[in-house]
Short mmCIF file of C-alpha atoms and ligand atoms in Angstrom, two decimals:
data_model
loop_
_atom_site.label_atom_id
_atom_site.label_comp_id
_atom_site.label_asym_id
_atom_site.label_seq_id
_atom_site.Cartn_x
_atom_site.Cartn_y
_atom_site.Cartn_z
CA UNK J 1 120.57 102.80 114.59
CA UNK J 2 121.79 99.31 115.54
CA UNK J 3 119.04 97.97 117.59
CA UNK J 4 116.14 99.78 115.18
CA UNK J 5 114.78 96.36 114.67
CA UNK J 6 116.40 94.40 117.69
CA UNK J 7 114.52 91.33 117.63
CA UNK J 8 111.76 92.35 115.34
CA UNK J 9 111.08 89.39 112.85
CA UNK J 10 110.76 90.55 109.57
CA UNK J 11 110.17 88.22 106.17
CA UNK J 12 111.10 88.88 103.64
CA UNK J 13 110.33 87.29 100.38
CA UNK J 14 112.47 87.12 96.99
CA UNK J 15 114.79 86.78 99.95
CA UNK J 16 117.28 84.57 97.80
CA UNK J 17 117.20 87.67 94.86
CA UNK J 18 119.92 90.32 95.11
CA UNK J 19 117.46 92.79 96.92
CA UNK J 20 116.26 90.63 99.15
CA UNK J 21 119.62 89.58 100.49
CA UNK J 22 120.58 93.10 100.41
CA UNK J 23 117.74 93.99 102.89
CA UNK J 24 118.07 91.01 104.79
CA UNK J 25 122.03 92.12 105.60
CA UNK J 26 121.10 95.11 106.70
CA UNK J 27 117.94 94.16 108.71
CA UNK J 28 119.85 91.75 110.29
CA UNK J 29 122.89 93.94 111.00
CA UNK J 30 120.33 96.33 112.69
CA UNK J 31 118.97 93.57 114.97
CA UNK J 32 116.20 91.96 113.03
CA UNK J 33 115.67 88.19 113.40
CA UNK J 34 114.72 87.63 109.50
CA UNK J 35 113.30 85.15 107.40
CA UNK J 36 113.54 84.53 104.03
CA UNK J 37 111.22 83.11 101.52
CA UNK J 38 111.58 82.58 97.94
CA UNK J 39 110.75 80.22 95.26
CA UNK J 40 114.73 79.01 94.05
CA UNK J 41 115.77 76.89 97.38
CA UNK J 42 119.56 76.77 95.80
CA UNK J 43 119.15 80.89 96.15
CA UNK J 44 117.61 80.51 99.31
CA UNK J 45 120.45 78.28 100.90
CA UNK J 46 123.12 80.63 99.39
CA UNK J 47 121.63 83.83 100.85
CA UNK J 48 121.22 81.86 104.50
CA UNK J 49 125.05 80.87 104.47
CA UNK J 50 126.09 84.51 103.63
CA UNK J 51 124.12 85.72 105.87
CA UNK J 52 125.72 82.98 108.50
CA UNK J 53 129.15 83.85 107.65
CA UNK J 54 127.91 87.71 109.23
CA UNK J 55 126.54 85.87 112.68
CA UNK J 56 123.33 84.87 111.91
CA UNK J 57 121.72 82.15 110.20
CA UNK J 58 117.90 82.94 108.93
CA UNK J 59 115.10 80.23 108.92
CA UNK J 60 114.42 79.87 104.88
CA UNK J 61 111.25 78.77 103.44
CA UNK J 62 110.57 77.77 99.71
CA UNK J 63 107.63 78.86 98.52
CA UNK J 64 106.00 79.89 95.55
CA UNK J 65 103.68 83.13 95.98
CA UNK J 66 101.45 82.45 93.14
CA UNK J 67 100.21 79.62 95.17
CA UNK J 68 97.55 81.14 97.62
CA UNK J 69 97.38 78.13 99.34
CA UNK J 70 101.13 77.63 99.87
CA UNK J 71 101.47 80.99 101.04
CA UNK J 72 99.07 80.99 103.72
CA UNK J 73 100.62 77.67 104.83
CA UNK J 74 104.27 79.32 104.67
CA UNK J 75 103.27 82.02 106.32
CA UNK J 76 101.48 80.33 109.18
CA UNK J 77 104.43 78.17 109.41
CA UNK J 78 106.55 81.13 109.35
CA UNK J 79 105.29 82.76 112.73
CA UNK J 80 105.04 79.30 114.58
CA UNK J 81 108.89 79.15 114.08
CA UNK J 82 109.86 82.68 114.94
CA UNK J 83 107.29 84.43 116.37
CA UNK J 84 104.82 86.77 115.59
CA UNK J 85 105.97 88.93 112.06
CA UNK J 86 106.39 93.01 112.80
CA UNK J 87 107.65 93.60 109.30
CA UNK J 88 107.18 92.59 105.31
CA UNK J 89 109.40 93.40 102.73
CA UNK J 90 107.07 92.20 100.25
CA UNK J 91 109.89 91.68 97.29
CA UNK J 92 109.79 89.01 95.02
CA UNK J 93 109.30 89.78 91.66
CA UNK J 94 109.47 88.37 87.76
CA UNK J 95 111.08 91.14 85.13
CA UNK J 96 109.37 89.27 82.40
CA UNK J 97 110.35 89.12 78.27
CA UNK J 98 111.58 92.49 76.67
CA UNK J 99 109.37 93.02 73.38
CA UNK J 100 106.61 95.89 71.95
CA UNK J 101 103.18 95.51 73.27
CA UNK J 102 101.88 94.27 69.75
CA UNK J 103 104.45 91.59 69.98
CA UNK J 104 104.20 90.96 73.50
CA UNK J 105 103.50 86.88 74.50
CA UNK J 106 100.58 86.81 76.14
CA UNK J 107 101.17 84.04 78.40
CA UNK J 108 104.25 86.23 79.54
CA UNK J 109 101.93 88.96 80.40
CA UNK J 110 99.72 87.04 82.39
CA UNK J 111 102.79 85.05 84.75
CA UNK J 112 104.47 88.82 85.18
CA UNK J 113 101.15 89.82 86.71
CA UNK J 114 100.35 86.60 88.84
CA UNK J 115 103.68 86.75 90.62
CA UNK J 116 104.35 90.31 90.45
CA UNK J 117 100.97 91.27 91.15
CA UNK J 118 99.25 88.36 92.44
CA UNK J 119 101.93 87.36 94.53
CA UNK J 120 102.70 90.04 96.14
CA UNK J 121 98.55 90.25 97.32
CA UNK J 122 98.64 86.64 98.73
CA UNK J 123 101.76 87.35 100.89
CA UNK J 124 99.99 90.77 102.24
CA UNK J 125 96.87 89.04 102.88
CA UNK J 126 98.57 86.53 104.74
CA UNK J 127 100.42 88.45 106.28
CA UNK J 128 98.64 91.40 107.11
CA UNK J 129 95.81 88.89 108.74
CA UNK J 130 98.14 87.67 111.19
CA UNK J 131 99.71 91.31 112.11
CA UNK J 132 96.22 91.62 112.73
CA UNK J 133 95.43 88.70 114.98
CA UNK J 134 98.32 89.37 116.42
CA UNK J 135 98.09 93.04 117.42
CA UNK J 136 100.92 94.64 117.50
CA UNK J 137 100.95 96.97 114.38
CA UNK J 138 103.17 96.26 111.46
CA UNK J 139 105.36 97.48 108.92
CA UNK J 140 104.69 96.33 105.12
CA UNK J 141 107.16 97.88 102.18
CA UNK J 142 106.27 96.33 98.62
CA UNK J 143 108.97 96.44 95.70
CA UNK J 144 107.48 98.23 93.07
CA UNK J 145 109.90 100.21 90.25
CA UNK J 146 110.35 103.20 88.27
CA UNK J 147 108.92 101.02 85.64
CA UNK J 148 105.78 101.56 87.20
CA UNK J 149 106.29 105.20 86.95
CA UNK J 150 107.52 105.99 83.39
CA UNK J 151 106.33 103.02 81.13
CA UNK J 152 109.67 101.81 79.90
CA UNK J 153 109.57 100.84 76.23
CA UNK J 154 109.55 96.81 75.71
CA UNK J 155 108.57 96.36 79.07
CA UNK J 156 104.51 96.04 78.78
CA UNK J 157 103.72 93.59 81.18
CA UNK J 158 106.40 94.64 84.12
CA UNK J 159 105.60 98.52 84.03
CA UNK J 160 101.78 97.58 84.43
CA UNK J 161 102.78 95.07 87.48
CA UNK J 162 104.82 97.80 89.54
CA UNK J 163 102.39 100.19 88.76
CA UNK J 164 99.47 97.86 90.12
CA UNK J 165 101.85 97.26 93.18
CA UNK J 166 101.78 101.15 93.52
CA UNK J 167 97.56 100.97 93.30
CA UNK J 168 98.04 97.83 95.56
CA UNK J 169 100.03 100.32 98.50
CA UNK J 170 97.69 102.82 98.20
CA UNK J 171 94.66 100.82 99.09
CA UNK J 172 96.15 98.68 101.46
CA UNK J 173 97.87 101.62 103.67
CA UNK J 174 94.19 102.99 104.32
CA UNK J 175 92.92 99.35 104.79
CA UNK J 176 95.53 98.45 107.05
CA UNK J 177 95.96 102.04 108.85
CA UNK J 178 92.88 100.87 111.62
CA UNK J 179 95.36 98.09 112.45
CA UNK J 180 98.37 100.70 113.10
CA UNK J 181 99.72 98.57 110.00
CA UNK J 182 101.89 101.49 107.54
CA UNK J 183 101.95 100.26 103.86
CA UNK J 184 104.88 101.93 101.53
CA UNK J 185 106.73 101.03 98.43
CA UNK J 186 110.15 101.79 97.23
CA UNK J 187 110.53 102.09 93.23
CA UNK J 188 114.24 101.43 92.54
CA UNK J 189 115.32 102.74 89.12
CA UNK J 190 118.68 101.57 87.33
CA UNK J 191 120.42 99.22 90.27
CA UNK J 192 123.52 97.21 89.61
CA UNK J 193 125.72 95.76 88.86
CA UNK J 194 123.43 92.28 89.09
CA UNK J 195 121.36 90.50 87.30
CA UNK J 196 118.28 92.60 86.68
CA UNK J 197 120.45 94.97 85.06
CA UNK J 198 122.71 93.14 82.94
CA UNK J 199 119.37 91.15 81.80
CA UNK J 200 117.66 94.42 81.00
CA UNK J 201 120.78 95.79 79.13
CA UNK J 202 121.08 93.06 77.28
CA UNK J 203 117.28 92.49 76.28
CA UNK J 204 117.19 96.18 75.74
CA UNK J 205 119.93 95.96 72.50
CA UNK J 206 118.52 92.54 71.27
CA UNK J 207 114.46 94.22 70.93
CA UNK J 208 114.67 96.08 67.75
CA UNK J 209 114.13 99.93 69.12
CA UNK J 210 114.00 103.29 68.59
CA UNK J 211 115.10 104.23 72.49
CA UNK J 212 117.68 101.63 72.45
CA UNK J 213 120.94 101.05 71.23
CA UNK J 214 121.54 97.63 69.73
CA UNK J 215 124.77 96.64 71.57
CA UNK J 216 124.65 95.90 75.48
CA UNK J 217 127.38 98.42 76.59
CA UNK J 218 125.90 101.01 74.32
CA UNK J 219 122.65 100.90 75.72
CA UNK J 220 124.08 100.70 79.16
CA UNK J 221 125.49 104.16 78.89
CA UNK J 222 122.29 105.64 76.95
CA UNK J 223 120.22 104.35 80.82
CA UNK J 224 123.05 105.74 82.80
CA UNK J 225 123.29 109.39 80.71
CA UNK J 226 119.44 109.05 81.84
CA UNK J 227 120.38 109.25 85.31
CA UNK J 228 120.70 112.62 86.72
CA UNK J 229 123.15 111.28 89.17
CA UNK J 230 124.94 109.62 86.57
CA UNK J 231 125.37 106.33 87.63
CA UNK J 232 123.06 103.42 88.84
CA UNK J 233 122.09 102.92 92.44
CA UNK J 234 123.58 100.26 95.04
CA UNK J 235 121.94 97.53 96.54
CA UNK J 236 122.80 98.86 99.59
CA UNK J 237 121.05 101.76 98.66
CA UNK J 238 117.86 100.00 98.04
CA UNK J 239 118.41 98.10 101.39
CA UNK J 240 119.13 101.31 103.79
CA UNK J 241 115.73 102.90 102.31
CA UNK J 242 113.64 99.63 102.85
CA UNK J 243 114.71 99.42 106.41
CA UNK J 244 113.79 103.28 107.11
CA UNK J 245 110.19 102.72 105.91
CA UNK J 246 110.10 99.37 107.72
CA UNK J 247 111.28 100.83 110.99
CA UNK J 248 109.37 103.77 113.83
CA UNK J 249 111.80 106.61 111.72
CA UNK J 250 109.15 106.37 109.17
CA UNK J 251 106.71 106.36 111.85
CA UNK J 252 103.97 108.58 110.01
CA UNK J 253 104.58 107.25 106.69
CA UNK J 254 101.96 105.32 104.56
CA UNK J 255 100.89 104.88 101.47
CA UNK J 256 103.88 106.44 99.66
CA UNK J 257 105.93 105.29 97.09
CA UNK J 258 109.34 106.03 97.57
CA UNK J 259 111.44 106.50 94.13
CA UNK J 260 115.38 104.77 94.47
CA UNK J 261 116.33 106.73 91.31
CA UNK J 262 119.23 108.87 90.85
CA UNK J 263 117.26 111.68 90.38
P1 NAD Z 301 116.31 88.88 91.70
O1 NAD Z 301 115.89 88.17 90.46
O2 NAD Z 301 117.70 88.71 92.19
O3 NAD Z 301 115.30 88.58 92.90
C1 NAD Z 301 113.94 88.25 92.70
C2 NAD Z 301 113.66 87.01 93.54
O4 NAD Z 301 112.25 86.70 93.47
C3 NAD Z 301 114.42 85.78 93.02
O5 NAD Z 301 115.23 85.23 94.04
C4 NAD Z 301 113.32 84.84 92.58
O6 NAD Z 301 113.63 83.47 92.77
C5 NAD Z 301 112.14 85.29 93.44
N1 NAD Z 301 110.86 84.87 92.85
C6 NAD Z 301 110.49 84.97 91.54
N2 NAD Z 301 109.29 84.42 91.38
C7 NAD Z 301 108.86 83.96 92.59
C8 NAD Z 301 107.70 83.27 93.04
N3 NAD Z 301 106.71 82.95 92.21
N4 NAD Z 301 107.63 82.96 94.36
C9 NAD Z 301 108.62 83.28 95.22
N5 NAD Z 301 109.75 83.92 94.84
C10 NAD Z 301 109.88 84.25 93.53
O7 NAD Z 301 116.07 90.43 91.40
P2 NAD Z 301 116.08 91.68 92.40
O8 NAD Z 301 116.67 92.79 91.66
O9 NAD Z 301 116.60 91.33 93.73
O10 NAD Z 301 114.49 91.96 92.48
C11 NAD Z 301 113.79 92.16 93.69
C12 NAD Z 301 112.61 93.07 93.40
O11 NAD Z 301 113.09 94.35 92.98
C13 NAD Z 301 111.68 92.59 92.30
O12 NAD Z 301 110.33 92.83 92.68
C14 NAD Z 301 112.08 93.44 91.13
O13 NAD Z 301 111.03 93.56 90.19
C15 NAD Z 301 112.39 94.74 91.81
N6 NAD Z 301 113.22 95.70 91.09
C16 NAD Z 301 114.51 95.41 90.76
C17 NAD Z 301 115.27 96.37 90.10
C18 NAD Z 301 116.70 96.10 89.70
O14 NAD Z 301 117.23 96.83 88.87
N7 NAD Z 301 117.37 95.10 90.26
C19 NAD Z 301 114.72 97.60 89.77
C20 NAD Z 301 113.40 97.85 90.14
C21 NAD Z 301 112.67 96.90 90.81
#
């Protein structure tokens, strides 16, 4: 499998996140010339120099994917410095407050779905345009969650997001599907360690709740005892499963949403 993407350039955006620098190590291992956009340029910088220190150095773009019009500049800018884009791992992504929907903030609500939701359409518009233009098929794989599955408790605004994103695959595989352009999603469930999960942990014991402990390492074990597998999932686990749907072994594969779960 070392030369499944040998130079195929991929971007990949939330590339300065945990996920996204997970993917890009293995994309890159595999042969992929990658680049990386996110909105945190200090994350950005710090994913490009790890990814140095392994041989090669992506181009990084800062960018925020709210901004339609930034986006389709980024993206256009993207291609004129590497080359035409094959692949999208379409990542980036907001986890939003932890609180019951009656006591939800609304203006929470509304930023989890413009860059969770939002965001993530502006990128595969963009994108998708120029695979297009371009024609050469594509790959797209969105980051959606098993939030957007089960409806975690507390978690309003990012359950409905991932869910859209799973509505947003859907569509876009049979859109896209004319243009030999496959559309999946993964849906990663409990991943650490990291930052997503010691925020969630944390949050989770600090909202007043029936499904929760109220003490971080409590409630830690209650998600992992959820886990058939008993433990939480790798980022490297997330990463090999991206770059199967993003690569010819998933060949006649669209529209699914693949669950990163444990069980
Ligand atoms: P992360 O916070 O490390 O990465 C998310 C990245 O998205 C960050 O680098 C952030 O700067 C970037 N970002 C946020 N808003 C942006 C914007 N407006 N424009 C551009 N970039 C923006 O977390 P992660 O775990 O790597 O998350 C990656 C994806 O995986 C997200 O979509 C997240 O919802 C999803 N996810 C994570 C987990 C988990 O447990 N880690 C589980 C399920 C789904």
């Amino acid at each position: 499998t070392e030369s499944r993407f040998q130079a195929r350039h991929i971007l990949i955006t939330g590339g300065g996140g945990e996920i996204g620098q997970a993917a890009a190590e293995r994309l890159t291992a595999e042969g992929a010339h990658v680049s990386l956009l996110d909105i945190d340029g200090d994350k950005l910088a710090a994913a490009a120099a790890r990814l140095a220190e392994l041989g090669n150095a992506p181009r990084t773009y800062a960018c925020d994917i709210t901004d339609a019009a930034a986006v389709a500049d980024t993206v256009a800018q993207v291609i004129d410095d590497g080359g035409p884009l094959v692949g999208l791992f379409n990542n980036a992504g907001y986890q939003g407050a932890f609180a019951p929907v009656q006591d939800y903030p609304g203006d929470d609500f509304a930023r989890v779905m413009q860059i969770n939701v939002v965001g993530a359409f502006n990128v595969l518009q963009r994108v998708s345009r120029a695979m297009i233009t371009a024609g050469r098929g594509g790959a797209v794989v969105n980051t959606a969650s098993m939030a957007g599955l089960s409806g975690p408790p507390n978690m309003p605004a990012y359950g409905t997001s991932k869910a859209a994103i799973i509505g947003l695959t859907q569509t876009a595989a049979k859109d896209l599907a004319p243009h030999d352009i496959r559309v999946n999603a993964v849906s990663p469930g409990f991943i650490g360690p990291g930052f997503m999960w010691e925020r969630q942990v944390e949050q989770q014991a600090s909202v007043a709740s029936p499904y929760y402990a109220d003490e971080p390492d409590a409630v830690a074990a209650q998600m992992i005892a959820s886990v058939p597998m008993r433990r939480y999932g790798r980022l490297d686990e997330i990463a090999s499963a991206v770059a199967f749907l993003l690569s010819d072994d998933a060949s006649y594969m669209t529209g699914t949403n693949l669950p990163l779960s444990g069980g």
